[in-house]
Tab-separated table of C-alpha atoms in Angstrom:
chain	number	residue	atom	x	y	z
A	442	LEU	CA	0.000	0.000	0.000
A	443	ASP	CA	1.066	3.581	-0.604
A	444	LYS	CA	2.398	5.541	2.362
A	445	VAL	CA	-0.079	8.209	3.517
A	446	ILE	CA	0.542	10.840	6.168
A	447	LEU	CA	-2.011	11.629	8.878
A	448	VAL	CA	-1.364	15.243	9.845
A	449	ILE	CA	-2.346	16.196	13.397
A	450	LYS	CA	-2.241	19.820	14.479
A	451	ILE	CA	-1.892	20.189	18.251
A	452	ASN	CA	-1.151	23.576	19.825
A	453	GLY	CA	0.084	24.913	16.520
A	454	ALA	CA	2.555	22.083	15.865
A	455	TYR	CA	1.962	19.516	13.120
A	456	LYS	CA	2.554	15.890	14.004
A	457	GLU	CA	2.705	13.263	11.295
A	458	LEU	CA	1.657	9.640	11.521
A	459	THR	CA	2.312	7.206	8.687
A	460	LEU	CA	-0.722	5.087	7.735
A	461	PHE	CA	-0.954	2.213	5.281
A	462	SER	CA	-3.959	3.670	3.532
A	463	LYS	CA	-4.837	5.626	0.405
A	464	LEU	CA	-6.814	8.156	2.450
A	465	LYS	CA	-5.319	11.348	3.826
A	466	PHE	CA	-6.688	12.912	7.013
A	467	GLN	CA	-6.064	16.205	8.764
A	468	TYR	CA	-7.204	16.589	12.365
A	469	LYS	CA	-7.609	20.045	13.853
A	470	ARG	CA	-7.676	20.037	17.636
A	471	ASN	CA	-10.668	21.631	19.325
A	472	ILE	CA	-9.877	23.570	22.524
A	473	PRO	CA	-13.155	24.514	24.276
A	474	VAL	CA	-11.568	26.874	26.826
A	475	LEU	CA	-10.017	28.929	24.015
A	476	ASN	CA	-13.235	28.847	22.007
A	477	LYS	CA	-14.889	30.530	24.990
A	478	VAL	CA	-12.306	33.317	24.811
A	479	LEU	CA	-12.647	33.727	21.053
A	480	LYS	CA	-16.423	34.156	21.309
A	481	LYS	CA	-15.901	37.290	23.417
A	482	LEU	CA	-12.788	38.573	21.684
A	483	PRO	CA	-12.959	42.234	20.571
A	484	SER	CA	-12.040	42.961	16.969
A	485	GLY	CA	-8.471	43.825	16.073
A	486	ILE	CA	-6.806	41.692	18.764
A	487	ASP	CA	-3.848	39.631	17.621
A	488	ASP	CA	-2.426	37.922	20.723
A	489	ILE	CA	-4.082	36.832	23.953
A	490	TYR	CA	-2.308	36.575	27.319
A	491	ILE	CA	-3.543	34.409	30.190
A	492	CYS	CA	-1.889	33.922	33.577
A	493	LYS	CA	-3.396	30.895	35.290
A	494	HIS	CA	-1.427	31.310	38.524
A	495	HIS	CA	-2.198	32.826	41.913
A	496	ILE	CA	-1.585	36.094	43.769
A	497	GLY	CA	2.195	36.153	44.144
A	498	GLU	CA	2.883	34.887	40.635
A	499	ILE	CA	0.310	37.301	39.190
A	500	TYR	CA	2.249	40.198	40.735
A	501	ILE	CA	5.458	39.068	39.002
A	502	PHE	CA	3.593	38.343	35.747
A	503	CYS	CA	2.143	41.862	35.713
A	504	GLN	CA	5.550	43.385	36.370
A	505	LEU	CA	7.047	41.447	33.454
A	506	LEU	CA	4.113	41.727	31.066
A	507	ASP	CA	5.279	44.789	29.130
A	508	GLU	CA	8.611	43.133	28.316
A	509	TYR	CA	6.864	39.831	27.584
A	510	ILE	CA	4.676	41.558	25.004
A	511	LYS	CA	7.760	43.158	23.421
A	512	VAL	CA	9.547	39.805	23.212
A	513	ASN	CA	6.544	38.264	21.469
A	514	LYS	CA	6.133	41.302	19.152
A	515	SER	CA	2.416	41.518	19.838
A	516	LYS	CA	0.786	44.521	18.149
A	517	ASN	CA	-2.625	44.664	19.808
A	518	PRO	CA	-2.670	42.220	22.742
A	519	LEU	CA	-5.451	41.421	25.175
A	520	LEU	CA	-4.999	40.255	28.752
A	521	ILE	CA	-7.613	37.756	29.932
A	522	ILE	CA	-8.423	37.737	33.649
A	523	PRO	CA	-9.596	34.146	34.250
A	524	GLU	CA	-10.901	34.535	37.826
A	525	LYS	CA	-13.130	37.316	39.165
A	526	ARG	CA	-11.341	37.520	42.525
A	527	TYR	CA	-8.167	38.750	40.775
A	528	ILE	CA	-9.689	41.653	38.809
A	529	THR	CA	-8.562	44.316	41.295
A	530	LEU	CA	-5.062	42.813	41.385
A	531	TYR	CA	-4.673	43.143	37.609
A	532	ASN	CA	-6.110	46.658	37.715
A	533	MET	CA	-3.475	47.616	40.285
A	534	PHE	CA	-0.433	46.369	38.404
A	535	CYS	CA	-1.589	46.328	34.754
A	536	PRO	CA	-3.654	49.520	34.553
A	537	ASN	CA	-2.743	50.437	30.964
A	538	ILE	CA	-3.204	47.191	29.045
A	539	ASN	CA	-6.451	46.032	27.426
A	540	LYS	CA	-8.094	43.579	29.812
A	541	LEU	CA	-11.175	41.393	29.737
A	542	PHE	CA	-12.603	39.197	32.482
A	543	ILE	CA	-13.752	35.801	31.226
A	544	ASN	CA	-14.450	33.164	33.832
A	545	LEU	CA	-12.241	30.198	32.909
A	546	ASN	CA	-12.215	26.977	34.884
A	547	PRO	CA	-8.652	26.486	36.273
A	548	MET	CA	-8.850	22.701	35.907
A	549	LYS	CA	-9.930	22.996	32.271
A	550	LEU	CA	-7.077	25.419	31.631
A	551	ASP	CA	-4.661	22.878	33.084
A	552	ARG	CA	-6.063	20.014	31.016
A	553	GLN	CA	-6.411	21.846	27.711
A	554	ILE	CA	-3.385	24.187	27.710
A	555	CYS	CA	-0.014	22.499	28.095
A	556	ASN	CA	2.265	24.848	26.112
A	557	ASP	CA	3.570	28.353	26.798
A	558	VAL	CA	2.207	29.469	23.420
A	559	THR	CA	-0.696	27.988	21.508
A	560	ASN	CA	-1.460	28.919	17.888
A	561	TYR	CA	-5.189	28.544	17.518
A	562	LYS	CA	-7.677	29.817	14.946
A	563	GLY	CA	-5.514	32.713	13.818
A	564	HIS	CA	-4.410	33.879	17.242
A	565	ARG	CA	-1.524	33.224	19.583
A	566	PHE	CA	-2.418	32.395	23.165
A	567	PHE	CA	0.410	32.991	25.626
A	568	VAL	CA	0.016	31.045	28.879
A	569	PRO	CA	3.419	31.166	30.601
A	570	ILE	CA	4.585	28.321	32.834
A	571	PRO	CA	1.595	26.046	32.177
A	572	ASP	CA	2.944	23.333	34.494
A	573	ARG	CA	2.226	25.549	37.521
A	574	PHE	CA	5.889	25.557	38.593
A	575	THR	CA	6.236	21.773	38.831
A	576	HIS	CA	9.616	22.021	37.100
A	577	LEU	CA	10.740	24.840	39.390
A	578	ARG	CA	9.919	22.756	42.432
A	579	SER	CA	11.902	19.845	41.033
A	580	LEU	CA	14.904	22.152	40.526
A	581	ILE	CA	14.647	23.361	44.102
A	582	PHE	CA	14.473	19.824	45.438
A	583	ASP	CA	17.446	18.827	43.253
A	584	ASN	CA	19.619	20.941	45.545
A	585	ASP	CA	19.521	23.959	43.254
A	586	SER	CA	18.656	26.112	46.240
A	587	HIS	CA	19.946	29.294	44.622
A	588	ILE	CA	17.174	29.531	42.027
A	589	HIS	CA	14.586	32.238	42.665
A	590	PHE	CA	11.050	32.093	41.319
A	591	TYR	CA	11.393	35.578	39.790
A	592	ASP	CA	14.401	34.508	37.706
A	593	TYR	CA	12.588	31.330	36.747
A	594	MET	CA	9.510	33.227	35.525
A	595	LYS	CA	11.639	35.755	33.663
A	596	GLU	CA	13.567	32.996	31.877
A	597	LYS	CA	10.458	31.013	30.976
A	598	MET	CA	8.870	34.151	29.543
A	599	GLY	CA	11.909	34.636	27.323
A	600	ILE	CA	12.866	37.996	28.851
A	601	LYS	CA	16.574	38.787	28.729
A	602	GLU	CA	16.445	42.499	29.471
A	603	LYS	CA	17.325	43.497	33.015
A	604	ILE	CA	14.356	44.925	34.894
A	605	ALA	CA	15.618	47.884	36.934
A	606	SER	CA	12.536	48.327	39.091
A	607	PHE	CA	8.935	47.210	39.381
A	608	LYS	CA	5.940	49.407	38.659
A	609	PRO	CA	4.171	50.866	41.700
A	610	ALA	CA	0.606	49.856	42.407
A	611	SER	CA	-2.141	51.993	40.904
A	612	ILE	CA	-4.747	52.664	43.583
A	613	SER	CA	-7.846	54.507	42.395
A	614	ASP	CA	-9.480	57.361	44.282
A	615	LYS	CA	-12.601	55.211	44.434
A	616	THR	CA	-10.685	52.488	46.284
A	617	LYS	CA	-9.252	55.016	48.723
A	618	GLU	CA	-12.710	56.402	49.431
A	619	LYS	CA	-14.007	52.871	50.043
A	620	VAL	CA	-11.182	52.216	52.513
A	621	TYR	CA	-11.888	55.407	54.479
A	622	LYS	CA	-15.596	54.643	54.568
A	623	HIS	CA	-15.069	51.017	55.585
A	624	ALA	CA	-12.570	51.976	58.295
A	625	LYS	CA	-15.152	54.306	59.797
A	626	GLN	CA	-17.799	51.567	59.713
A	627	ILE	CA	-15.623	49.027	61.567
A	628	GLY	CA	-14.099	51.562	63.950
A	629	LEU	CA	-10.539	51.349	62.634
A	630	ASN	CA	-8.281	54.270	63.543
A	631	LEU	CA	-6.244	54.826	60.383
A	632	ASP	CA	-3.749	56.970	62.285
A	633	LYS	CA	-2.480	54.148	64.503
A	634	PHE	CA	-2.987	50.541	63.506
A	635	VAL	CA	-0.972	47.494	62.511
A	636	ILE	CA	-1.956	44.608	60.236
A	637	PHE	CA	-1.746	40.903	61.069
A	638	ILE	CA	-2.047	38.349	58.252
A	639	PRO	CA	-2.032	34.954	59.998
A	640	GLU	CA	-3.245	32.704	57.157
A	641	ALA	CA	-1.517	30.921	54.296
A	642	VAL	CA	-2.911	28.001	52.325
A	643	THR	CA	0.457	26.347	51.705
A	644	ALA	CA	2.399	27.290	54.856
A	645	THR	CA	2.383	25.867	58.369
A	646	GLU	CA	0.476	28.390	60.444
A	647	LEU	CA	1.842	29.959	63.612
A	648	SER	CA	0.177	29.188	66.910
A	649	GLU	CA	-2.679	31.282	68.228
A	650	THR	CA	-0.471	32.106	71.210
A	651	PHE	CA	2.040	33.822	68.916
A	652	TRP	CA	-0.526	36.236	67.497
A	653	ILE	CA	-2.206	36.888	70.831
A	654	LYS	CA	1.071	37.731	72.595
A	655	LEU	CA	2.228	39.962	69.764
A	656	GLY	CA	-1.218	41.543	69.546
A	657	ASN	CA	-1.214	42.311	73.233
A	658	TYR	CA	2.143	44.065	72.880
A	659	PHE	CA	0.893	46.342	70.093
A	660	ALA	CA	-2.355	46.964	71.972
A	661	SER	CA	-0.344	48.018	75.045
A	662	GLN	CA	1.353	50.616	72.848
A	663	GLY	CA	-1.997	52.066	71.797
A	664	TYR	CA	-2.319	50.401	68.384
A	665	GLN	CA	-5.377	48.796	66.904
A	666	ILE	CA	-4.740	45.401	65.312
A	667	TYR	CA	-6.399	44.788	61.956
A	668	VAL	CA	-6.498	41.012	61.417
A	669	ASN	CA	-6.957	40.117	57.765
A	670	THR	CA	-8.627	36.704	57.778
A	671	SER	CA	-10.691	34.841	55.204
A	672	ALA	CA	-12.740	33.531	58.109
A	673	LYS	CA	-14.522	36.890	57.941
A	674	LYS	CA	-15.666	36.413	54.342
A	675	SER	CA	-19.397	36.896	53.987
A	676	THR	CA	-19.598	33.327	52.691
A	677	SER	CA	-17.815	31.807	55.676
A	678	SER	CA	-19.657	29.223	57.710
A	679	PRO	CA	-20.099	29.572	61.498
A	680	GLU	CA	-17.567	26.747	61.903
A	681	ASN	CA	-14.850	28.792	60.161
A	682	LEU	CA	-15.685	31.920	62.117
A	683	SER	CA	-15.319	30.183	65.472
A	684	GLU	CA	-11.607	29.594	64.869
A	685	TYR	CA	-10.869	33.322	65.015
A	686	SER	CA	-13.883	34.834	66.777
A	687	ASN	CA	-12.203	34.679	70.192
A	688	TRP	CA	-9.266	36.793	68.984
A	689	GLU	CA	-11.296	39.969	69.488
A	690	LYS	CA	-11.709	38.924	73.118
A	691	LYS	CA	-8.102	37.839	73.660
A	692	ILE	CA	-6.440	40.735	71.829
A	693	PRO	CA	-7.495	44.219	72.987
A	694	ASN	CA	-8.197	46.574	70.069
A	695	ALA	CA	-8.338	43.696	67.550
A	696	ILE	CA	-10.605	44.009	64.511
A	697	LEU	CA	-11.180	40.952	62.329
A	698	ASP	CA	-11.931	41.769	58.723
A	699	PHE	CA	-11.516	40.658	55.121
A	700	THR	CA	-11.434	42.872	52.053
A	701	SER	CA	-10.340	43.058	48.402
A	702	PHE	CA	-6.732	43.039	47.174
A	703	ASP	CA	-6.619	46.740	46.353
A	704	GLU	CA	-8.159	47.707	49.685
A	705	ILE	CA	-5.833	45.563	51.816
A	706	TYR	CA	-2.902	46.940	49.815
A	707	TYR	CA	-3.931	50.518	50.546
A	708	LEU	CA	-4.548	49.650	54.189
A	709	ALA	CA	-1.026	48.202	54.340
A	710	GLU	CA	0.335	51.488	52.974
A	711	LEU	CA	-1.560	53.396	55.676
A	712	SER	CA	-0.573	51.056	58.511
A	713	LYS	CA	2.334	51.437	60.910
A	714	CYS	CA	3.470	47.832	60.494
A	715	VAL	CA	2.550	44.546	58.782
A	716	VAL	CA	3.226	41.147	60.356
A	717	ALA	CA	2.394	38.218	58.096
A	718	LEU	CA	2.902	34.554	57.555
A	719	VAL	CA	4.367	34.457	54.052
A	720	ASN	CA	1.777	33.886	51.341
A	721	GLY	CA	1.070	35.143	47.835
A	722	LEU	CA	-0.557	38.329	49.103
A	723	VAL	CA	2.539	39.664	50.849
A	724	VAL	CA	4.598	39.406	47.633
A	725	ASN	CA	2.527	42.388	46.483
A	726	PHE	CA	3.772	44.357	49.513
A	727	ALA	CA	7.388	44.339	48.310
A	728	GLN	CA	7.352	48.056	47.522
A	729	ILE	CA	5.338	49.586	50.350
A	730	ASN	CA	7.105	51.895	52.777
A	731	VAL	CA	6.213	50.553	56.224
A	732	PRO	CA	7.972	48.050	58.511
A	733	ARG	CA	7.142	44.546	57.312
A	734	TYR	CA	7.786	41.283	59.122
A	735	PHE	CA	7.272	38.317	56.810
A	736	ILE	CA	7.613	34.920	58.446
A	737	TYR	CA	8.669	31.846	56.467
A	738	SER	CA	7.544	28.495	57.840
A	739	ASN	CA	7.604	24.966	56.434
A	740	GLN	CA	5.161	24.361	53.615
A	741	THR	CA	2.183	22.122	54.101
A	742	LYS	CA	1.672	19.124	51.811
A	743	THR	CA	-1.152	20.729	49.862
A	744	ILE	CA	0.876	20.811	46.621
A	745	GLY	CA	3.081	17.753	46.571
A	746	ASP	CA	6.264	17.456	48.601
A	747	ARG	CA	6.672	20.330	50.972
A	748	MET	CA	9.559	22.788	51.103
A	749	ASP	CA	11.011	23.673	54.462
A	750	ALA	CA	11.407	27.284	55.581
A	751	ASP	CA	15.022	27.432	54.365
A	752	LEU	CA	14.084	26.468	50.804
A	753	MET	CA	11.071	28.781	50.878
A	754	LEU	CA	13.206	31.736	51.893
A	755	ASN	CA	15.841	31.033	49.242
A	756	ALA	CA	13.322	30.589	46.437
A	757	TYR	CA	10.791	33.300	47.322
A	758	ARG	CA	12.513	35.984	49.382
A	759	LEU	CA	11.235	39.447	48.520
A	760	ASP	CA	14.435	41.433	48.970
A	761	TYR	CA	15.674	39.815	45.736
A	762	LEU	CA	12.960	41.450	43.608
A	763	PRO	CA	13.876	44.510	41.509
A	764	GLY	CA	12.919	47.720	43.246
A	765	CYS	CA	11.904	45.991	46.471
A	766	ASN	CA	11.800	48.460	49.336
A	767	THR	CA	14.259	46.706	51.645
A	768	LYS	CA	14.146	49.417	54.304
A	769	ASN	CA	12.532	47.927	57.393
A	770	LEU	CA	11.801	44.671	55.593
A	771	TYR	CA	12.406	41.690	57.859
A	772	GLU	CA	12.148	38.193	56.393
A	773	ILE	CA	12.223	35.694	59.213
A	774	ASN	CA	13.092	32.005	58.933
A	775	LEU	CA	11.053	30.126	61.527
A	776	ASN	CA	13.586	27.297	61.437
A	777	GLU	CA	16.167	29.706	62.849
A	778	LYS	CA	13.974	31.522	65.358
A	779	CYS	CA	11.298	29.922	67.510
A	780	GLU	CA	7.999	31.736	67.987
A	781	LYS	CA	9.093	33.233	71.323
A	782	ASP	CA	12.334	34.586	69.842
A	783	THR	CA	10.448	35.892	66.796
A	784	ILE	CA	8.072	37.882	69.014
A	785	GLN	CA	11.007	39.382	70.927
A	786	TYR	CA	12.810	40.174	67.665
A	787	ILE	CA	9.763	41.968	66.217
A	788	ILE	CA	9.232	43.994	69.394
A	789	ARG	CA	12.913	44.972	69.688
A	790	THR	CA	13.383	45.996	66.060
A	791	TYR	CA	10.059	47.811	65.875
A	792	ASN	CA	10.894	49.788	69.018
A	793	ASN	CA	14.190	50.785	67.403
A	794	ILE	CA	12.370	51.914	64.251
A	795	CYS	CA	10.018	54.048	66.348
A	796	LYS	CA	12.972	55.659	68.179
A	797	GLU	CA	14.657	56.516	64.878
A	798	THR	CA	11.414	57.934	63.483
A	799	PHE	CA	10.675	60.169	66.413
């Protein structure tokens, strides 16, 4: 029989299979998640950009996006925001690029998009690091402890230019007005408060005792303590609320609350200090000009093998980022300081900052 080629087009690449047949077939892959985007695509758009990662990675993606677009020579690109909860985050750090929110199922994105660039129906879809950093984690566990996730993202996005500094956050007047109004509603004194961020999905949480003791110290100095906790979401069940509800009783001047990314960012700028268990949110605080204490603990096993605090600090430390405000930034390794020593360290250094300020 004559040799016939079956041509398969997957993610823009043709793959050939030899068949012993006189028929010739061409298969064009159907990608439902991209079809959904194309149905809502404005006219004139050439390339589409989608970041399917979470808060910390989105911050880096937004900071690199302008250079990424230049590398790809896109003429009229569109940024797709795939999850509603991240709209304000993109507005903060990508205020000048065309954006469109289209709700895309993360699991479907993972299943259907496996390449950094997909040529599909006349458009290029750029979805950087589609493996969700699986390769990065393997590099870290292979004793390459010097690799940083910023360098990894930059390399995978094909960016060779040195980035001198990151763009500052764009906070709208509307957001600022909402913060002032909300602060008045919950009784928060914007002239003297600190922020606690005790939660992290992928990190081992600190004990309640840690936060209560530290909270009592700040309360004794006349500060209010704004505790940012998802347990105060309007959708939270009574069971979730009970875990933190006693904090307002155990910590004088404590206010438990939960708000949007742009509002918590502006609150952090207004605060006198931020103390947080390291999570994606605090990556966005790299540039703010207040004392920040970011605590690195061992990862939980929510995403495969866990990294200990040492590996976490090496791979994700904020003082490595371009333009990071390193003044009064304290990144604490919980494997080197116990909770008691960490509390004493925060109190001592913060007292010194206050003496220098006044």
